[in-house]
CSV table of C-alpha atoms in Angstrom, one decimal:
chain,number,residue,atom,x,y,z
A,235,MET,CA,32.9,21.3,8.5
A,236,ALA,CA,31.9,22.1,5.0
A,237,ILE,CA,31.0,19.3,2.6
A,238,ASP,CA,30.6,20.4,-0.9
A,239,TRP,CA,27.3,18.8,-1.6
A,240,PHE,CA,27.2,20.2,-5.1
A,241,ARG,CA,30.3,18.3,-5.9
A,242,PHE,CA,28.4,15.0,-5.3
A,243,GLY,CA,25.6,16.5,-7.3
A,244,SER,CA,27.6,16.1,-10.4
A,245,PRO,CA,27.0,12.8,-12.2
A,246,GLN,CA,30.8,12.3,-12.6
A,247,ALA,CA,31.5,12.5,-8.9
A,248,PHE,CA,28.4,10.5,-7.9
A,249,PHE,CA,29.1,7.6,-10.3
A,250,PRO,CA,31.9,5.9,-8.3
A,251,VAL,CA,30.3,6.7,-4.9
A,252,ALA,CA,27.0,5.0,-6.0
A,253,GLY,CA,29.0,2.0,-7.3
A,254,LYS,CA,30.7,1.6,-3.9
A,255,MET,CA,27.3,1.8,-2.0
A,256,VAL,CA,25.3,-0.7,-4.1
A,257,PRO,CA,26.8,-3.9,-2.7
A,258,TRP,CA,26.5,-2.7,0.9
A,259,PHE,CA,22.8,-1.8,0.6
A,260,ALA,CA,22.1,-5.1,-1.3
A,261,PHE,CA,23.8,-7.0,1.6
A,262,LEU,CA,21.7,-5.1,4.1
A,263,ALA,CA,18.5,-5.9,2.2
A,264,VAL,CA,19.3,-9.6,2.4
A,265,ALA,CA,20.4,-9.2,6.1
A,266,PHE,CA,17.1,-7.7,7.0
A,267,ALA,CA,14.9,-9.9,4.8
A,268,LEU,CA,16.1,-13.3,6.1
A,269,PRO,CA,15.3,-12.7,9.8
A,270,GLY,CA,12.2,-10.9,8.7
A,271,LEU,CA,10.9,-13.9,6.7
A,272,TYR,CA,12.0,-16.3,9.5
A,273,LEU,CA,10.1,-14.3,12.1
A,274,GLY,CA,7.1,-13.9,9.8
A,275,PHE,CA,6.7,-17.5,9.0
A,276,PHE,CA,8.2,-19.4,11.9
A,277,VAL,CA,7.9,-17.3,15.0
A,278,ALA,CA,4.9,-15.0,14.6
A,279,PRO,CA,1.8,-16.7,15.8
A,280,THR,CA,-1.4,-17.4,13.8
A,281,ASP,CA,-3.8,-14.6,13.7
A,282,ALA,CA,-7.0,-15.1,15.8
A,283,THR,CA,-9.5,-14.1,13.0
A,284,GLN,CA,-7.6,-14.6,9.8
A,285,GLY,CA,-5.6,-17.7,10.4
A,286,GLU,CA,-2.5,-18.1,8.2
A,287,SER,CA,-3.8,-15.8,5.4
A,288,TYR,CA,-2.6,-12.8,7.4
A,289,ARG,CA,1.0,-13.7,6.7
A,290,ILE,CA,0.6,-11.9,3.4
A,291,ILE,CA,0.9,-8.7,5.6
A,292,PHE,CA,4.8,-9.2,5.7
A,293,ILE,CA,5.0,-8.5,2.0
A,294,HIS,CA,1.9,-6.4,1.5
A,295,VAL,CA,2.5,-3.6,4.0
A,296,PRO,CA,6.2,-3.1,3.3
A,297,ALA,CA,5.4,-3.0,-0.5
A,298,ALA,CA,2.6,-0.5,0.1
A,299,TRP,CA,4.7,1.7,2.3
A,300,MET,CA,7.6,1.7,-0.2
A,301,SER,CA,5.2,2.5,-3.1
A,302,MET,CA,4.1,5.7,-1.3
A,303,PHE,CA,7.5,6.6,0.1
A,304,LEU,CA,9.4,6.1,-3.1
A,305,TYR,CA,6.9,8.3,-4.9
A,306,LEU,CA,7.6,11.1,-2.5
A,307,VAL,CA,11.3,10.7,-2.8
A,308,MET,CA,11.0,10.6,-6.6
A,309,ALA,CA,8.9,13.7,-6.6
A,310,GLY,CA,11.4,15.4,-4.3
A,311,TRP,CA,14.3,14.7,-6.6
A,312,ALA,CA,12.3,15.8,-9.6
A,313,GLY,CA,11.3,19.0,-7.8
A,314,LEU,CA,14.9,19.6,-6.8
A,315,GLY,CA,15.9,19.3,-10.4
A,316,LEU,CA,13.3,21.8,-11.5
A,317,VAL,CA,14.6,24.4,-9.0
A,318,LEU,CA,18.3,23.9,-9.1
A,319,ASN,CA,18.6,22.6,-12.7
A,320,THR,CA,21.0,19.9,-11.6
A,321,ARG,CA,21.5,17.0,-14.0
A,322,LEU,CA,21.7,14.3,-11.3
A,323,SER,CA,18.2,15.1,-9.8
A,324,GLY,CA,16.3,14.1,-12.9
A,325,MET,CA,18.4,10.9,-13.3
A,326,MET,CA,17.7,10.0,-9.6
A,327,ALA,CA,13.9,10.4,-10.2
A,328,SER,CA,14.1,8.2,-13.3
A,329,ALA,CA,16.1,5.6,-11.4
A,330,ILE,CA,13.5,5.4,-8.6
A,331,ALA,CA,10.3,5.2,-10.8
A,332,PRO,CA,10.5,1.5,-12.0
A,333,THR,CA,11.2,0.3,-8.4
A,334,GLY,CA,8.3,2.4,-7.1
A,335,ALA,CA,6.0,0.9,-9.8
A,336,MET,CA,7.2,-2.6,-9.0
A,337,PHE,CA,6.3,-2.1,-5.3
A,338,THR,CA,2.9,-0.6,-6.2
A,339,PHE,CA,2.2,-3.6,-8.3
A,340,VAL,CA,3.2,-6.0,-5.6
A,341,ALA,CA,1.1,-4.2,-3.1
A,342,LEU,CA,-2.0,-4.4,-5.4
A,343,TRP,CA,-1.3,-8.0,-6.3
A,344,SER,CA,-0.8,-9.3,-2.7
A,345,GLY,CA,-3.7,-7.1,-1.6
A,346,ALA,CA,-6.0,-8.9,-4.2
A,347,LEU,CA,-4.8,-12.3,-3.0
A,348,TRP,CA,-5.4,-11.3,0.6
A,349,GLY,CA,-8.8,-9.8,-0.1
A,350,LYS,CA,-10.2,-12.8,-1.8
A,351,PRO,CA,-10.1,-15.2,1.2
A,352,THR,CA,-10.7,-12.6,3.9
A,353,TRP,CA,-13.1,-10.0,2.5
A,354,GLY,CA,-14.6,-12.3,-0.1
A,355,THR,CA,-13.5,-10.3,-3.2
A,356,TRP,CA,-10.3,-9.7,-5.2
A,357,TRP,CA,-11.0,-6.1,-5.8
A,358,VAL,CA,-13.4,-3.3,-4.8
A,359,TRP,CA,-13.5,0.3,-5.9
A,360,ASP,CA,-13.1,1.8,-2.5
A,361,ALA,CA,-11.0,4.9,-1.9
A,362,ARG,CA,-7.9,3.1,-0.6
A,363,LEU,CA,-7.7,0.6,-3.5
A,364,THR,CA,-8.6,3.1,-6.2
A,365,SER,CA,-6.0,5.7,-5.1
A,366,GLU,CA,-3.3,3.0,-4.9
A,367,LEU,CA,-4.2,2.0,-8.5
A,368,ILE,CA,-3.9,5.6,-9.5
A,369,LEU,CA,-0.4,5.6,-8.0
A,370,LEU,CA,0.6,2.8,-10.3
A,371,PHE,CA,-0.7,4.8,-13.3
A,372,LEU,CA,1.2,7.8,-12.1
A,373,TYR,CA,4.4,5.8,-12.0
A,374,LEU,CA,3.8,4.3,-15.4
A,375,GLY,CA,2.8,7.7,-16.8
A,376,PHE,CA,6.0,9.3,-15.4
A,377,ILE,CA,8.1,6.6,-17.1
A,378,ALA,CA,6.2,6.9,-20.4
A,379,LEU,CA,6.3,10.7,-20.4
A,380,LYS,CA,10.1,10.8,-19.8
A,381,ALA,CA,10.6,8.2,-22.5
A,382,ALA,CA,8.6,10.3,-25.0
A,383,PHE,CA,11.2,13.1,-25.0
A,384,ALA,CA,14.4,12.9,-27.0
A,385,ASP,CA,16.0,15.7,-25.0
A,386,PRO,CA,16.7,14.6,-21.5
A,387,GLN,CA,16.5,18.1,-20.0
A,388,ARG,CA,13.0,18.6,-21.4
A,389,ALA,CA,12.1,15.1,-20.3
A,390,ASP,CA,13.2,15.9,-16.7
A,391,ARG,CA,11.2,19.1,-16.7
A,392,ALA,CA,8.0,17.5,-18.0
A,393,GLY,CA,8.4,14.5,-15.7
A,394,ALA,CA,9.0,16.7,-12.7
A,395,ILE,CA,5.7,18.5,-13.3
A,396,LEU,CA,3.8,15.3,-13.5
A,397,ALA,CA,5.6,13.9,-10.4
A,398,LEU,CA,4.8,16.9,-8.3
A,399,LEU,CA,1.2,17.0,-9.4
A,400,GLY,CA,0.8,13.4,-8.7
A,401,ALA,CA,2.3,13.8,-5.2
A,402,VAL,CA,-1.1,15.0,-4.0
A,403,ASN,CA,-2.3,11.4,-4.4
A,404,VAL,CA,0.1,10.0,-1.7
A,405,PRO,CA,-1.7,11.6,1.3
A,406,ILE,CA,-5.0,10.7,-0.3
A,407,ILE,CA,-3.9,7.0,-0.2
A,408,TYR,CA,-2.6,7.2,3.3
A,409,PHE,CA,-5.6,9.0,4.8
A,410,SER,CA,-8.3,7.4,2.6
A,411,VAL,CA,-9.2,4.9,5.3
A,412,GLN,CA,-9.8,7.7,7.8
A,413,TRP,CA,-11.5,10.2,5.6
A,414,TRP,CA,-14.0,7.8,3.9
A,415,ASN,CA,-15.9,4.6,4.4
A,416,THR,CA,-13.7,2.0,2.9
A,417,LEU,CA,-13.6,-1.8,2.9
A,418,HIS,CA,-9.9,-1.6,3.6
A,419,GLN,CA,-9.2,-1.5,7.4
A,420,GLY,CA,-7.3,1.3,9.1
A,421,ALA,CA,-3.6,1.4,9.8
A,422,SER,CA,-2.2,-1.1,12.3
A,423,VAL,CA,1.0,0.9,12.7
A,424,SER,CA,1.1,4.7,12.9
A,425,LEU,CA,3.1,7.3,14.5
A,426,THR,CA,0.3,8.6,16.7
A,427,ARG,CA,-0.6,5.5,18.7
A,428,ALA,CA,0.6,2.1,19.8
A,429,PRO,CA,0.6,-0.6,17.1
A,430,SER,CA,-2.4,-3.0,17.2
A,431,MET,CA,-0.3,-6.1,16.5
A,432,ALA,CA,1.4,-8.8,18.5
A,433,ALA,CA,5.1,-7.9,19.0
A,434,THR,CA,6.6,-10.7,16.9
A,435,MET,CA,4.2,-9.9,14.0
A,436,LEU,CA,5.3,-6.2,14.2
A,437,ALA,CA,9.0,-7.1,14.4
A,438,ALA,CA,8.7,-9.3,11.3
A,439,MET,CA,6.8,-6.5,9.4
A,440,LEU,CA,9.3,-3.8,10.3
A,441,LEU,CA,12.3,-6.0,9.3
A,442,MET,CA,10.7,-6.6,6.0
A,443,ALA,CA,10.0,-2.9,5.6
A,444,LEU,CA,13.7,-2.2,6.3
A,445,ALA,CA,14.7,-4.8,3.8
A,446,ALA,CA,12.5,-3.2,1.2
A,447,TRP,CA,14.1,0.1,2.0
A,448,MET,CA,17.6,-1.2,1.6
A,449,TYR,CA,16.7,-3.0,-1.6
A,450,SER,CA,15.2,0.2,-3.1
A,451,ILE,CA,18.3,2.2,-2.3
A,452,ALA,CA,20.6,-0.5,-3.9
A,453,VAL,CA,18.5,-0.9,-7.0
A,454,ALA,CA,18.0,2.9,-7.5
A,455,LEU,CA,21.8,3.5,-7.1
A,456,ALA,CA,22.6,0.7,-9.6
A,457,ARG,CA,20.0,2.0,-12.0
A,458,VAL,CA,21.2,5.6,-11.7
A,459,ARG,CA,24.7,4.5,-12.7
A,460,SER,CA,23.5,3.0,-16.0
A,461,ILE,CA,21.4,6.1,-16.6
A,462,ILE,CA,24.4,8.3,-16.0
A,463,LEU,CA,26.5,6.3,-18.4
A,464,GLU,CA,23.8,6.4,-21.1
A,465,ARG,CA,23.1,10.2,-20.8
A,466,GLU,CA,26.7,11.3,-20.5
A,467,ARG,CA,28.2,8.9,-23.0
A,468,ASP,CA,29.4,11.8,-25.1
A,469,MET,CA,31.2,13.4,-22.2
A,470,ALA,CA,34.9,13.2,-21.9
A,471,TRP,CA,35.0,11.5,-18.5
A,472,VAL,CA,32.8,8.6,-19.6
A,473,ARG,CA,34.9,8.1,-22.7
A,474,MET,CA,38.1,8.2,-20.6
A,475,SER,CA,36.8,5.6,-18.2
A,476,ALA,CA,35.5,3.4,-21.0
A,477,GLY,CA,39.0,3.4,-22.4
A,478,THR,CA,38.2,4.7,-25.9
B,97,MET,CA,16.1,38.0,-8.3
B,98,LYS,CA,18.3,35.3,-9.7
B,99,PRO,CA,16.8,33.0,-12.2
B,100,ARG,CA,17.1,30.1,-9.7
B,101,HIS,CA,15.0,32.0,-7.1
B,102,LYS,CA,12.5,33.1,-9.7
B,103,ARG,CA,12.0,29.5,-10.7
B,104,LEU,CA,11.7,28.4,-7.1
B,105,ALA,CA,9.1,31.1,-6.5
B,106,ALA,CA,7.1,30.0,-9.5
B,107,ILE,CA,7.2,26.3,-8.4
B,108,VAL,CA,6.2,27.1,-4.9
B,109,ALA,CA,3.3,29.2,-6.2
B,110,GLY,CA,2.3,26.5,-8.6
B,111,LEU,CA,2.4,23.8,-5.8
B,112,ALA,CA,0.4,26.0,-3.5
B,113,LEU,CA,-2.3,26.4,-6.2
B,114,ILE,CA,-2.4,22.6,-6.7
B,115,VAL,CA,-2.7,22.0,-3.0
B,116,ILE,CA,-5.5,24.5,-2.7
B,117,ALA,CA,-7.3,23.0,-5.7
B,118,ALA,CA,-6.8,19.5,-4.3
B,119,ALA,CA,-8.1,20.6,-0.9
B,120,LEU,CA,-11.3,22.0,-2.6
B,121,VAL,CA,-11.8,18.9,-4.7
B,122,LEU,CA,-11.3,16.6,-1.7
B,123,ASN,CA,-13.7,18.7,0.4
B,124,ALA,CA,-16.3,18.3,-2.3
B,125,PHE,CA,-15.7,14.6,-2.5
B,126,ARG,CA,-15.6,14.1,1.2
B,127,GLY,CA,-19.3,13.4,1.5
B,128,ASN,CA,-19.5,11.6,-1.8
B,129,VAL,CA,-16.8,9.1,-1.9
B,130,VAL,CA,-18.9,6.6,0.1
B,131,PHE,CA,-18.2,3.0,-0.3
B,132,PHE,CA,-21.1,2.0,2.0
B,133,PHE,CA,-23.9,3.5,3.9
B,134,SER,CA,-24.7,2.8,7.6
B,135,PRO,CA,-28.0,1.2,8.7
B,136,SER,CA,-28.9,4.6,10.3
B,137,GLU,CA,-28.5,6.3,6.9
B,138,VAL,CA,-30.5,3.6,5.3
B,139,ALA,CA,-33.3,3.9,7.9
B,140,ALA,CA,-33.3,7.7,7.5
B,141,LYS,CA,-33.7,7.2,3.7
B,142,ALA,CA,-30.5,9.0,3.0
B,143,VAL,CA,-29.6,6.5,0.3
B,144,PRO,CA,-30.4,6.5,-3.4
B,145,ALA,CA,-33.8,5.0,-3.7
B,146,ASP,CA,-34.5,2.1,-6.1
B,147,SER,CA,-30.9,1.5,-6.9
B,148,THR,CA,-28.1,-0.8,-5.8
B,149,PHE,CA,-26.0,0.4,-3.0
B,150,ARG,CA,-23.7,-1.0,-0.3
B,151,MET,CA,-24.6,-1.1,3.4
B,152,GLY,CA,-21.9,-1.6,6.1
B,153,GLY,CA,-22.1,-2.4,9.8
B,154,LEU,CA,-21.8,-5.2,12.3
B,155,VAL,CA,-23.5,-8.5,12.0
B,156,GLU,CA,-25.7,-8.4,15.1
B,157,GLU,CA,-24.9,-11.1,17.6
B,158,GLY,CA,-27.4,-14.0,17.6
B,159,SER,CA,-29.2,-12.7,14.5
B,160,LEU,CA,-27.7,-15.1,11.9
B,161,LYS,CA,-30.2,-17.7,10.6
B,162,ARG,CA,-29.3,-20.2,7.9
B,163,GLY,CA,-32.0,-21.4,5.5
B,164,ALA,CA,-32.9,-25.0,4.8
B,165,ASP,CA,-31.0,-25.0,1.5
B,166,GLY,CA,-27.8,-24.2,3.3
B,167,LEU,CA,-27.0,-21.3,1.1
B,168,THR,CA,-29.6,-18.6,2.1
B,169,VAL,CA,-28.7,-16.7,5.2
B,170,GLN,CA,-30.6,-14.0,7.1
B,171,PHE,CA,-29.0,-11.6,9.5
B,172,MET,CA,-29.3,-8.1,11.0
B,173,VAL,CA,-26.8,-5.4,10.2
B,174,THR,CA,-26.5,-2.9,12.9
B,175,ASP,CA,-24.5,0.3,13.7
B,176,THR,CA,-25.8,0.0,17.3
B,177,ALA,CA,-28.4,2.8,16.6
B,178,GLN,CA,-30.4,1.1,13.8
B,179,ARG,CA,-30.7,-2.4,12.5
B,180,ILE,CA,-31.6,-3.6,9.0
B,181,PRO,CA,-32.5,-7.2,8.1
B,182,VAL,CA,-30.4,-8.7,5.2
B,183,VAL,CA,-31.2,-11.7,3.1
B,184,TYR,CA,-28.4,-13.3,1.1
B,185,SER,CA,-28.0,-16.4,-0.9
B,186,GLY,CA,-24.5,-17.4,-1.8
B,187,ILE,CA,-21.0,-18.1,-0.4
B,188,LEU,CA,-20.0,-16.1,2.6
B,189,PRO,CA,-16.3,-15.0,3.1
B,190,ASP,CA,-14.2,-16.7,5.7
B,191,LEU,CA,-14.3,-13.8,8.0
B,192,PHE,CA,-18.0,-13.4,8.0
B,193,LYS,CA,-19.1,-13.8,11.7
B,194,GLU,CA,-21.6,-12.5,14.2
B,195,GLY,CA,-20.3,-9.4,15.9
B,196,LYS,CA,-17.9,-8.6,13.0
B,197,GLY,CA,-17.9,-6.1,10.3
B,198,VAL,CA,-19.8,-6.7,7.0
B,199,VAL,CA,-20.4,-4.8,3.8
B,200,ALA,CA,-23.4,-6.0,1.7
B,201,GLN,CA,-24.3,-4.9,-1.8
B,202,GLY,CA,-27.9,-5.1,-2.9
B,203,ARG,CA,-31.3,-3.3,-2.9
B,204,LEU,CA,-33.7,-2.4,-0.2
B,205,GLY,CA,-37.1,-3.9,-0.7
B,206,PRO,CA,-40.3,-2.1,0.0
B,207,ASP,CA,-40.7,-4.4,3.1
B,208,GLY,CA,-37.5,-2.9,4.5
B,209,VAL,CA,-35.5,-6.0,3.9
B,210,PHE,CA,-32.1,-5.6,2.2
B,211,ARG,CA,-31.6,-8.2,-0.5
B,212,ALA,CA,-27.9,-8.6,-1.0
B,213,SER,CA,-26.2,-9.9,-4.1
B,214,GLN,CA,-22.8,-9.8,-2.6
B,215,VAL,CA,-21.6,-9.9,1.0
B,216,LEU,CA,-18.0,-8.9,2.0
B,217,ALA,CA,-16.4,-9.1,5.3
B,218,LYS,CA,-14.7,-6.0,6.8
B,219,HIS,CA,-12.1,-6.8,9.4
B,220,ASP,CA,-10.3,-4.5,11.7
B,221,GLU,CA,-6.6,-3.6,11.9
B,222,ASN,CA,-5.9,-5.7,15.0
B,223,TYR,CA,-3.7,-8.8,14.6
B,224,MET,CA,-3.1,-11.1,17.6
B,225,PRO,CA,-2.6,-14.8,18.4
B,226,PRO,CA,-5.8,-16.8,19.3
B,227,GLU,CA,-4.8,-17.0,23.0
B,228,ALA,CA,-4.6,-13.2,23.2
B,229,ALA,CA,-7.9,-12.8,21.5
B,230,HIS,CA,-9.5,-15.3,23.9
B,231,ALA,CA,-8.1,-13.5,26.9
B,232,LEU,CA,-9.3,-10.2,25.5
B,233,SER,CA,-12.8,-11.3,25.0
B,234,LYS,CA,-12.9,-12.9,28.4
B,235,ALA,CA,-11.7,-9.7,30.0
B,236,GLU,CA,-14.3,-7.7,28.0
B,237,ALA,CA,-17.1,-10.1,29.1
B,238,GLU,CA,-16.1,-9.7,32.8
B,239,LYS,CA,-16.0,-5.9,32.4
B,240,ALA,CA,-19.4,-5.9,30.7
B,241,ALA,CA,-20.8,-8.0,33.5
B,242,GLN,CA,-19.6,-5.6,36.1
B,243,SER,CA,-20.8,-2.4,34.6
B,244,VAL,CA,-24.2,-1.4,33.4
B,245,VAL,CA,-22.8,0.8,30.7
B,246,VAL,CA,-23.2,-0.6,27.2
B,247,PRO,CA,-19.8,-1.1,25.7
B,248,ALA,CA,-19.1,0.9,22.6
B,249,ALA,CA,-19.2,-1.1,19.4
B,250,GLY,CA,-15.8,-1.9,17.7
B,251,SER,CA,-14.4,0.7,15.3
B,252,ARG,CA,-15.7,0.3,11.8
C,45,MET,CA,7.9,-23.2,15.7
C,46,ASN,CA,4.5,-22.9,14.0
C,47,TRP,CA,4.5,-26.0,11.8
C,48,GLY,CA,4.5,-29.7,12.5
C,49,SER,CA,5.8,-30.7,9.1
C,50,LEU,CA,6.9,-29.4,5.7
C,51,SER,CA,3.5,-30.1,4.2
C,52,ASP,CA,1.9,-28.2,7.0
C,53,PHE,CA,4.1,-25.3,6.2
C,54,LEU,CA,3.3,-25.5,2.5
C,55,ALA,CA,-0.4,-25.7,3.1
C,56,MET,CA,-0.5,-22.5,5.1
C,57,GLY,CA,-3.6,-23.5,6.9
C,58,GLY,CA,-5.5,-23.8,3.6
C,59,TYR,CA,-4.4,-20.4,2.3
C,60,ALA,CA,-1.4,-21.8,0.3
C,61,LEU,CA,-2.6,-20.3,-3.1
C,62,TYR,CA,-3.0,-16.8,-1.6
C,63,VAL,CA,0.1,-16.7,0.6
C,64,TRP,CA,2.5,-18.3,-1.8
C,65,GLY,CA,0.9,-16.5,-4.7
C,66,SER,CA,1.8,-13.2,-3.0
C,67,TYR,CA,5.3,-14.1,-2.1
C,68,GLY,CA,6.0,-15.9,-5.4
C,69,VAL,CA,5.0,-12.9,-7.6
C,70,ALA,CA,6.9,-10.5,-5.3
C,71,ALA,CA,10.0,-12.7,-5.6
C,72,LEU,CA,9.5,-12.9,-9.4
C,73,CYS,CA,9.2,-9.1,-9.7
C,74,ILE,CA,12.4,-8.6,-7.6
C,75,ALA,CA,14.3,-11.2,-9.6
C,76,ALA,CA,13.2,-9.7,-12.9
C,77,GLU,CA,14.2,-6.2,-11.8
C,78,VAL,CA,17.7,-7.4,-10.6
C,79,PHE,CA,18.2,-9.5,-13.7
C,80,LEU,CA,17.3,-6.6,-16.0
C,81,LEU,CA,19.6,-4.2,-14.1
C,82,ILE,CA,22.6,-6.6,-14.2
C,83,ARG,CA,22.1,-7.3,-17.9
C,84,LYS,CA,21.9,-3.6,-18.6
C,85,SER,CA,25.0,-2.6,-16.6
C,86,SER,CA,27.1,-5.4,-18.0
C,87,ARG,CA,26.6,-4.2,-21.6
């Protein structure tokens, strides 16, 4: 079976496909978020040490996971564009960046609101918090850098270099709690050992993470469509479909 | 070589250089990005003298004493090897408890007492309902009563 | 069920400001992103 992936790599072919997928992923995001919130607030028990304040975890951890994961996906698309010179790659990277920045902000914000009652401070300059703040600046820098170029191809190339350089920061964020003394605690959920959470708490967190995943796909696809229209507005196929 | 392959090779080489540079920088940082020092390091004078620093460890069980004014507290911070007395006057975070993690910022006096200006609680990554925590601590107490081996302190 | 009443639920065991502050801002961010996208694509 041979699928011509390069055919879908063209903005013209991808545009209607993305349009068909957006409502499905938006639906899935809601379908995961509703039971996730229900489990998180009504089924998951109170935490023994933190009381109800721990319920921030159901938004904080999915947001933090997405902030790191989306950066890697964005850098991956940007790198692909650098190698293959495909038009769509740079657009995908641009479409992901604002959502990644949004999740990074939510992770930092909810972390501050969680830190105040539990640790006793809104913010500390420990390795985990500092590297996550750097991630926010990388997203914003990527968006600003791309906006600074009039020529989209040069913008893609410059953005790709920044995105790939910044990708080094992601493993630093993830492993910071193991490599250094930090105020932030270690990971509750990892691939190498059993999660250190009650089952319903874990289920709620994973559902919310899935919801964040589906939301990101829906939003990135919707955004890439408007980027395609904007960049290719002078192309014949856009003019044809616009009916001019 | 096709231009596409050339470009790929250049990017792979560039990325490899970045990774190597990052690894070197990280390695250099490794010992220096210290958010807090342990009581053992403080006792061994491995901390910057005459300056503010943070010390982290566990609040020793039974060491917490509250002053008459209700604000000043005194407790021992331990990493099970060394213990350093801490004096602090102010509001403690909700999670501050004997036997739990703590990070205190302040100065070490010539009398060996750490005078903290800020005390933060450091909690672990375990989340469980109160009943489970109760059962766990009961099981641990029974185990400790049966064996003479000192149980290891909780992870930092 | 964790909560005896609606006010119990809203109080979040005394952590209302922190819990609802987190979820509220997250909801705002998501709403703003979706709103901006819809406005942009409908033009």
